[in-house]
Amino acid sequence: MTDINTQKSKPWYFKLHWQVLFALVAGVAFGWLAPAAAEGIGFLGDLFLRLLKMIIIPLIFTSLVSGVASLGSARSVGRVGIRTVLYYTASTTLAIAVGMALVNIIKPGTHLNFADAGSLPEGFSTTSSTLPEFLLRMVPDNIVSAMAAGDVLPVIVFALLFGLFVTRLNGPNVDSVQGLVDGVLEVIQALTLAIVKLAPVGIFALLAREVARSGPGIIWDLRYYFVTVGVGLLIHATVTLPIILFTFGGRNPARYGHAMAPAVATAFSTASSSATLPLSMDCSEKAGNRRGVTSFVLPLGATVNMDGTALYEAVAALTIAQMYGVALELPQQALVLLTALLASVGAAGIPMAGLVMLVVVLQAVGLPLEGIGTIIAVDRVLDMMRTATNVWSDLVGTAVVNRFEGQ
Ligand code: ASP
């Protein structure tokens, strides 16, 4: 509360979202005009990223345990859980549908020549996993090593179970465990607030280096594919999600989007939903979403709800099919939809995770993995765009679940 009040009394250029928007524009310009200098200041961006990564595991664990415990009972956890999963599934399916419609209209693959196809980056075919393997990986056999490795999904599963059993037990010992977790969360959130102040510098440095490295030439060769993914993400982020936000979340999309700008811009420049989590939680609470809902929906969403990634998986797979002249019938397109959904759930909230998971989709419909070699050139920029969409969808979902919990 105090934060909102102090933010209001400050001149506009002290407000984080304006600083972040300025950093976005200035970062692009700097990277373009002074590539060597941009490369030189890149470490400032890495520093920002490391600070964010430093707090991810304790933040996920404490916020999920505290979120689940504050919901009070297994029944409320179940209710919020079902609503959350419903939102995730519906929004991700809509995103894939938009992508698939566009790829069938624009047909980007027909503008690509597989004779020029690059080769498969090393290690790709070994990085995918089957569904049973994926399910097994969700349950940690050693929670300490999962935490040490920064393996988010098993930590989430453990935290959810831990929180659930906190709600089931009573007594002073359990109360003090809950008190401890809540206390650690408060400290981590205070630390987050301090790190968040550095966002404009971090975003500026990361983006400047990215622009200096990529340049516009690469995008030109793959322009049809790039535009298909880009327009799909844009439609999902500016039409589909705002409609959901307005209809089911009861929020003004422009105002809510404005308040979420620091998180979305951080997602764009870091290409990591997980690294953005501290900022998303901060923005969500400042926008009035309940702490219990924020602490539950966002850590889960940062890992499993990836609308942008799912849209990209479907477009990339169908583009590769078109490139190789493989006609996919309706049942196979349905299989692409399903595997794109699963791949987006399985993708970690880190850069390039979606590209790695593309292997799963391609294998499911028997497409050549070498196709990845062609589209990889523009992956970083698309990664930034899909990550921003992923985070925006998580934040819209928080508003939707928050509204239903209020009733
Ligand atoms: N980088 C994305 C994220 O963190 C995942 C992906 O590669 O699609 O949300």
XYZ file of C-alpha atoms and ligand atoms in Angstrom:
416
model
C 0.000 0.000 0.000
C 2.627 2.460 1.048
C 4.431 1.714 -2.172
C 1.456 2.654 -4.312
C 1.053 5.894 -2.395
C 4.677 6.837 -2.633
C 4.658 5.896 -6.340
C 1.730 8.273 -6.852
C 3.440 11.248 -5.308
C 6.620 10.805 -7.363
C 7.220 12.580 -10.664
C 6.533 10.258 -13.616
C 10.200 9.658 -14.476
C 10.735 8.067 -11.047
C 8.077 5.470 -11.710
C 9.386 2.035 -12.541
C 7.219 1.307 -15.558
C 8.269 4.517 -17.322
C 11.907 3.871 -16.505
C 11.567 0.367 -17.889
C 9.888 1.531 -21.093
C 12.610 4.118 -21.553
C 15.237 1.395 -20.962
C 13.652 -0.731 -23.695
C 13.817 2.026 -26.293
C 17.244 3.277 -25.214
C 18.630 -0.280 -25.128
C 17.607 -0.959 -28.730
C 19.023 2.368 -29.909
C 22.296 1.940 -28.009
C 22.837 -1.626 -29.243
C 22.223 -0.513 -32.789
C 24.342 2.637 -32.754
C 27.215 1.468 -30.536
C 27.480 -2.342 -30.773
C 30.979 -2.550 -29.286
C 30.047 -0.496 -26.233
C 26.829 -2.496 -25.898
C 28.847 -5.691 -25.765
C 31.025 -4.087 -23.097
C 28.177 -3.184 -20.757
C 26.488 -6.577 -21.194
C 27.844 -7.751 -17.841
C 25.503 -5.292 -16.080
C 22.611 -7.229 -17.562
C 24.153 -10.528 -16.468
C 24.518 -9.132 -12.983
C 20.828 -8.233 -12.880
C 19.964 -11.715 -14.151
C 22.099 -13.391 -11.505
C 20.476 -11.356 -8.743
C 17.068 -12.502 -9.970
C 18.154 -16.121 -10.278
C 19.651 -15.974 -6.800
C 16.220 -15.558 -5.239
C 14.115 -17.811 -7.496
C 14.283 -21.089 -5.543
C 13.696 -19.606 -2.065
C 10.974 -17.387 -3.549
C 9.167 -20.273 -5.262
C 9.361 -22.506 -2.224
C 8.278 -19.980 0.377
C 5.618 -18.309 -1.751
C 3.985 -21.584 -2.735
C 4.020 -22.997 0.804
C 2.736 -19.713 2.192
C 0.183 -19.343 -0.634
C -1.213 -22.845 -0.211
C -1.204 -22.581 3.575
C -2.974 -19.204 3.501
C -5.758 -20.679 1.371
C -6.681 -22.460 4.550
C -7.855 -25.907 3.587
C -7.209 -28.621 1.059
C -10.634 -27.829 -0.386
C -9.791 -24.163 -1.088
C -6.429 -25.198 -2.513
C -8.272 -27.627 -4.778
C -10.733 -24.921 -5.868
C -8.019 -22.391 -6.701
C -5.984 -25.170 -8.299
C -8.812 -26.234 -10.596
C -9.545 -22.634 -11.638
C -5.888 -22.008 -12.261
C -5.446 -25.136 -14.367
C -8.647 -24.354 -16.290
C -7.331 -20.900 -17.120
C -3.908 -22.245 -18.118
C -5.400 -24.862 -20.428
C -7.945 -22.537 -22.034
C -5.573 -19.637 -22.649
C -2.816 -21.883 -23.991
C -5.210 -23.718 -26.329
C -6.500 -20.392 -27.667
C -2.920 -19.270 -28.299
C -2.147 -22.447 -30.245
C -5.353 -22.082 -32.273
C -4.373 -18.540 -33.308
C -0.887 -19.737 -34.295
C -2.206 -22.668 -36.287
C -4.722 -20.519 -38.130
C -2.014 -18.019 -39.094
C 0.481 -20.649 -40.204
C -2.176 -22.175 -42.467
C -2.953 -18.746 -43.945
C 0.546 -17.289 -44.318
C 2.280 -20.624 -45.074
C 5.740 -19.420 -43.989
C 7.348 -22.808 -44.682
C 6.756 -22.496 -48.407
C 9.049 -19.447 -48.416
C 11.897 -21.423 -46.860
C 14.189 -23.714 -48.734
C 15.201 -26.844 -46.908
C 18.203 -27.211 -49.214
C 19.682 -24.311 -47.212
C 18.635 -25.926 -43.950
C 21.204 -25.680 -41.221
C 22.217 -28.785 -39.372
C 20.755 -29.783 -36.049
C 22.530 -28.127 -33.155
C 24.509 -30.643 -31.168
C 22.783 -32.462 -28.343
C 19.255 -31.699 -29.539
C 17.927 -35.191 -30.126
C 19.003 -36.252 -26.673
C 17.385 -33.381 -24.822
C 13.767 -34.400 -25.296
C 11.985 -36.741 -22.920
C 8.951 -38.973 -23.132
C 5.799 -38.305 -21.112
C 6.528 -40.940 -18.400
C 10.053 -39.531 -18.052
C 8.623 -36.061 -17.719
C 6.189 -37.186 -15.004
C 8.989 -38.928 -13.147
C 11.123 -35.805 -13.277
C 8.345 -33.824 -11.595
C 8.792 -35.786 -8.377
C 12.162 -35.106 -6.798
C 14.079 -38.071 -5.445
C 16.227 -35.597 -3.586
C 14.743 -32.199 -2.829
C 18.080 -30.684 -1.853
C 19.723 -31.595 -5.142
C 16.647 -30.389 -7.083
C 16.960 -27.036 -5.292
C 20.703 -26.918 -5.793
C 20.300 -27.621 -9.502
C 17.623 -24.924 -9.774
C 15.214 -27.556 -11.111
C 11.969 -25.681 -10.666
C 9.247 -28.247 -11.375
C 10.223 -30.778 -8.654
C 10.610 -27.901 -6.181
C 7.065 -26.778 -7.022
C 5.686 -30.271 -6.477
C 7.438 -30.546 -3.123
C 6.318 -27.056 -2.045
C 2.687 -27.771 -2.999
C 2.680 -31.005 -0.995
C 4.463 -29.360 1.913
C 1.958 -26.468 1.958
C -0.955 -28.867 1.705
C 0.187 -30.796 4.764
C 0.749 -27.582 6.691
C -2.966 -26.857 6.191
C -3.867 -30.333 7.447
C -1.995 -30.197 10.720
C -2.461 -28.050 13.797
C -0.452 -27.203 16.860
C 2.330 -24.883 17.933
C 5.089 -26.742 16.075
C 3.309 -26.544 12.741
C 2.379 -22.905 13.413
C 6.001 -22.050 13.956
C 6.956 -23.778 10.678
C 4.370 -21.657 8.903
C 5.596 -18.558 10.729
C 9.139 -19.303 9.633
C 8.164 -19.784 5.996
C 6.088 -16.572 6.035
C 8.988 -14.710 7.638
C 11.491 -15.923 5.041
C 9.027 -14.947 2.301
C 8.752 -11.425 3.722
C 12.522 -11.053 3.713
C 12.821 -12.430 0.180
C 10.123 -10.036 -0.992
C 11.902 -7.083 0.558
C 15.060 -8.219 -1.211
C 13.069 -8.504 -4.421
C 11.936 -4.900 -4.097
C 15.538 -3.789 -3.895
C 16.563 -5.850 -6.929
C 13.572 -4.670 -8.920
C 14.856 -1.084 -8.684
C 17.776 -2.194 -10.850
C 15.456 -3.464 -13.598
C 15.877 -0.441 -15.913
C 19.686 -0.790 -15.893
C 19.524 -4.569 -16.359
C 16.974 -4.357 -19.154
C 18.930 -1.633 -20.935
C 22.183 -3.614 -20.838
C 20.654 -6.967 -21.838
C 18.718 -5.515 -24.719
C 21.584 -3.394 -26.045
C 23.842 -6.455 -26.198
C 21.129 -8.546 -27.822
C 20.544 -5.975 -30.549
C 24.300 -5.617 -31.092
C 24.617 -9.386 -31.549
C 21.552 -10.190 -33.656
C 21.134 -7.304 -36.071
C 18.155 -7.036 -38.430
C 19.701 -9.077 -41.324
C 18.962 -12.461 -39.802
C 15.301 -11.666 -39.417
C 14.955 -10.747 -43.105
C 15.686 -14.269 -44.434
C 13.093 -15.810 -42.156
C 10.646 -12.915 -42.376
C 7.488 -14.925 -43.175
C 8.088 -17.303 -40.282
C 9.065 -14.426 -37.995
C 5.953 -12.458 -38.915
C 3.686 -15.503 -38.411
C 4.947 -16.090 -34.869
C 5.103 -12.351 -34.134
C 1.585 -11.565 -35.338
C 0.235 -14.629 -33.519
C 1.818 -13.506 -30.253
C 0.583 -9.970 -30.808
C -3.008 -11.109 -31.410
C -2.901 -13.327 -28.339
C -1.378 -10.640 -26.109
C -3.413 -7.665 -27.313
C -6.743 -9.217 -28.247
C -7.371 -12.651 -26.713
C -5.834 -12.081 -23.280
C -7.304 -8.572 -22.787
C -10.761 -9.965 -23.649
C -10.287 -12.710 -21.031
C -8.955 -10.151 -18.549
C -11.906 -7.841 -19.053
C -14.596 -10.523 -19.191
C -13.449 -12.902 -16.477
C -11.038 -10.770 -14.478
C -13.160 -7.610 -14.439
C -10.089 -5.436 -15.042
C -9.404 -2.587 -17.426
C -6.790 -4.186 -19.742
C -4.956 -0.918 -20.491
C -4.601 0.002 -16.839
C -3.681 -3.516 -15.753
C -1.177 -3.812 -18.622
C 0.388 -0.508 -17.600
C 0.866 -1.751 -14.042
C 2.429 -4.996 -15.313
C 4.856 -3.254 -17.711
C 7.986 -3.778 -15.542
C 7.368 -7.531 -15.396
C 6.548 -7.885 -19.096
C 9.555 -5.782 -20.112
C 11.832 -7.843 -17.875
C 10.468 -11.028 -19.443
C 11.197 -9.547 -22.868
C 14.780 -8.651 -22.104
C 15.734 -11.722 -20.037
C 13.792 -14.332 -22.087
C 13.160 -16.157 -18.833
C 9.807 -16.494 -17.082
C 11.489 -17.860 -13.970
C 13.902 -14.961 -13.686
C 10.953 -12.582 -14.100
C 8.973 -14.170 -11.265
C 10.128 -11.765 -8.533
C 8.968 -8.801 -10.636
C 5.688 -10.444 -11.640
C 4.823 -11.104 -8.001
C 5.708 -7.578 -7.056
C 3.572 -6.044 -9.848
C 0.666 -8.403 -9.142
C 0.483 -7.531 -5.453
C 0.792 -3.821 -6.170
C -2.120 -4.140 -8.588
C -4.287 -5.454 -5.770
C -4.298 -9.207 -6.390
C -4.497 -11.159 -3.131
C -1.217 -12.432 -1.783
C -2.525 -16.005 -1.452
C -3.592 -16.067 -5.099
C -0.444 -14.328 -6.360
C 1.788 -16.711 -4.413
C -0.005 -19.696 -5.866
C -0.788 -18.782 -9.465
C 2.424 -17.002 -10.471
C 5.169 -19.459 -9.423
C 3.147 -22.276 -10.971
C 2.373 -20.239 -14.074
C 5.992 -19.196 -14.623
C 6.810 -22.871 -15.047
C 3.794 -24.486 -16.637
C 1.650 -21.764 -18.262
C 3.411 -20.713 -21.439
C 0.970 -19.475 -24.056
C 3.650 -17.816 -26.159
C 5.830 -20.919 -26.148
C 2.894 -23.150 -27.113
C 1.928 -20.873 -30.013
C 5.526 -20.852 -31.169
C 5.838 -24.670 -30.938
C 2.806 -25.154 -33.165
C 3.857 -22.528 -35.720
C 7.435 -23.820 -35.842
C 6.359 -27.448 -36.305
C 3.891 -26.624 -39.069
C 6.411 -24.316 -40.756
C 8.950 -27.132 -40.804
C 6.302 -29.490 -42.228
C 5.571 -26.967 -44.998
C 9.272 -26.497 -45.644
C 9.758 -30.220 -46.220
C 6.531 -30.456 -48.216
C 4.895 -32.760 -45.657
C 1.111 -32.347 -45.718
C -0.303 -32.752 -42.230
C -3.901 -33.969 -42.133
C -6.347 -32.873 -39.468
C -5.550 -35.689 -36.956
C -1.854 -34.859 -37.224
C -2.555 -31.147 -36.778
C -4.554 -32.109 -33.669
C -1.518 -34.042 -32.479
C 0.604 -30.921 -33.019
C -1.875 -28.959 -30.889
C -1.730 -31.504 -28.091
C 2.033 -31.926 -28.098
C 2.553 -28.151 -28.343
C 0.425 -27.829 -25.194
C 2.420 -30.510 -23.380
C 5.744 -29.159 -24.621
C 4.872 -25.714 -23.285
C 4.049 -27.223 -19.886
C 7.305 -29.151 -19.918
C 9.481 -26.225 -21.050
C 11.443 -24.641 -18.225
C 11.157 -20.889 -17.726
C 14.631 -20.278 -19.118
C 15.939 -18.961 -22.449
C 15.653 -21.359 -25.409
C 13.686 -23.971 -23.470
C 10.933 -23.801 -26.083
C 13.366 -24.525 -28.898
C 14.602 -27.612 -27.059
C 11.035 -28.820 -26.453
C 10.270 -28.449 -30.167
C 11.985 -31.816 -30.552
C 9.044 -33.433 -28.732
C 6.509 -31.927 -31.138
C 8.516 -32.790 -34.245
C 9.061 -36.357 -33.081
C 5.366 -36.821 -32.319
C 4.393 -36.162 -35.929
C 7.551 -37.638 -37.458
C 9.079 -34.426 -38.827
C 12.825 -34.094 -39.441
C 14.605 -32.553 -36.468
C 17.067 -30.857 -38.836
C 14.337 -28.291 -39.545
C 15.299 -26.707 -36.217
C 18.632 -25.752 -37.755
C 16.839 -23.412 -40.172
C 14.637 -21.546 -37.752
C 17.179 -21.261 -34.939
C 18.622 -18.038 -36.401
C 15.716 -15.933 -35.199
C 15.039 -17.877 -32.047
C 16.435 -15.400 -29.561
C 14.186 -12.552 -30.643
C 11.164 -14.854 -30.798
C 12.134 -16.205 -27.383
C 11.998 -12.695 -25.953
C 8.589 -12.121 -27.512
C 7.106 -15.440 -26.411
C 8.462 -15.051 -22.869
C 6.798 -11.638 -22.574
C 3.536 -13.286 -23.723
C 4.016 -16.144 -21.245
C 4.406 -13.749 -18.329
C 1.531 -11.518 -19.446
C -0.723 -14.583 -19.561
C 0.341 -15.584 -16.024
C -0.547 -12.096 -14.822
C -3.923 -12.125 -16.582
C -4.602 -15.535 -15.004
C -3.826 -14.132 -11.569
C -6.435 -11.399 -12.029
C -9.014 -13.938 -13.226
C -8.460 -16.374 -10.342
C -8.292 -13.450 -7.907
C -11.720 -12.243 -8.980
C -13.350 -15.644 -8.600
C -11.746 -16.109 -5.186
C -13.218 -12.787 -4.118
C -16.778 -13.946 -4.664
N 12.105 -18.597 -22.563
C 10.749 -19.006 -22.356
C 10.324 -18.664 -20.943
O 11.121 -18.584 -20.046
C 10.547 -20.460 -22.612
C 10.774 -20.695 -24.075
O 11.929 -20.849 -24.470
O 9.812 -20.684 -24.833
O 9.175 -18.424 -20.707
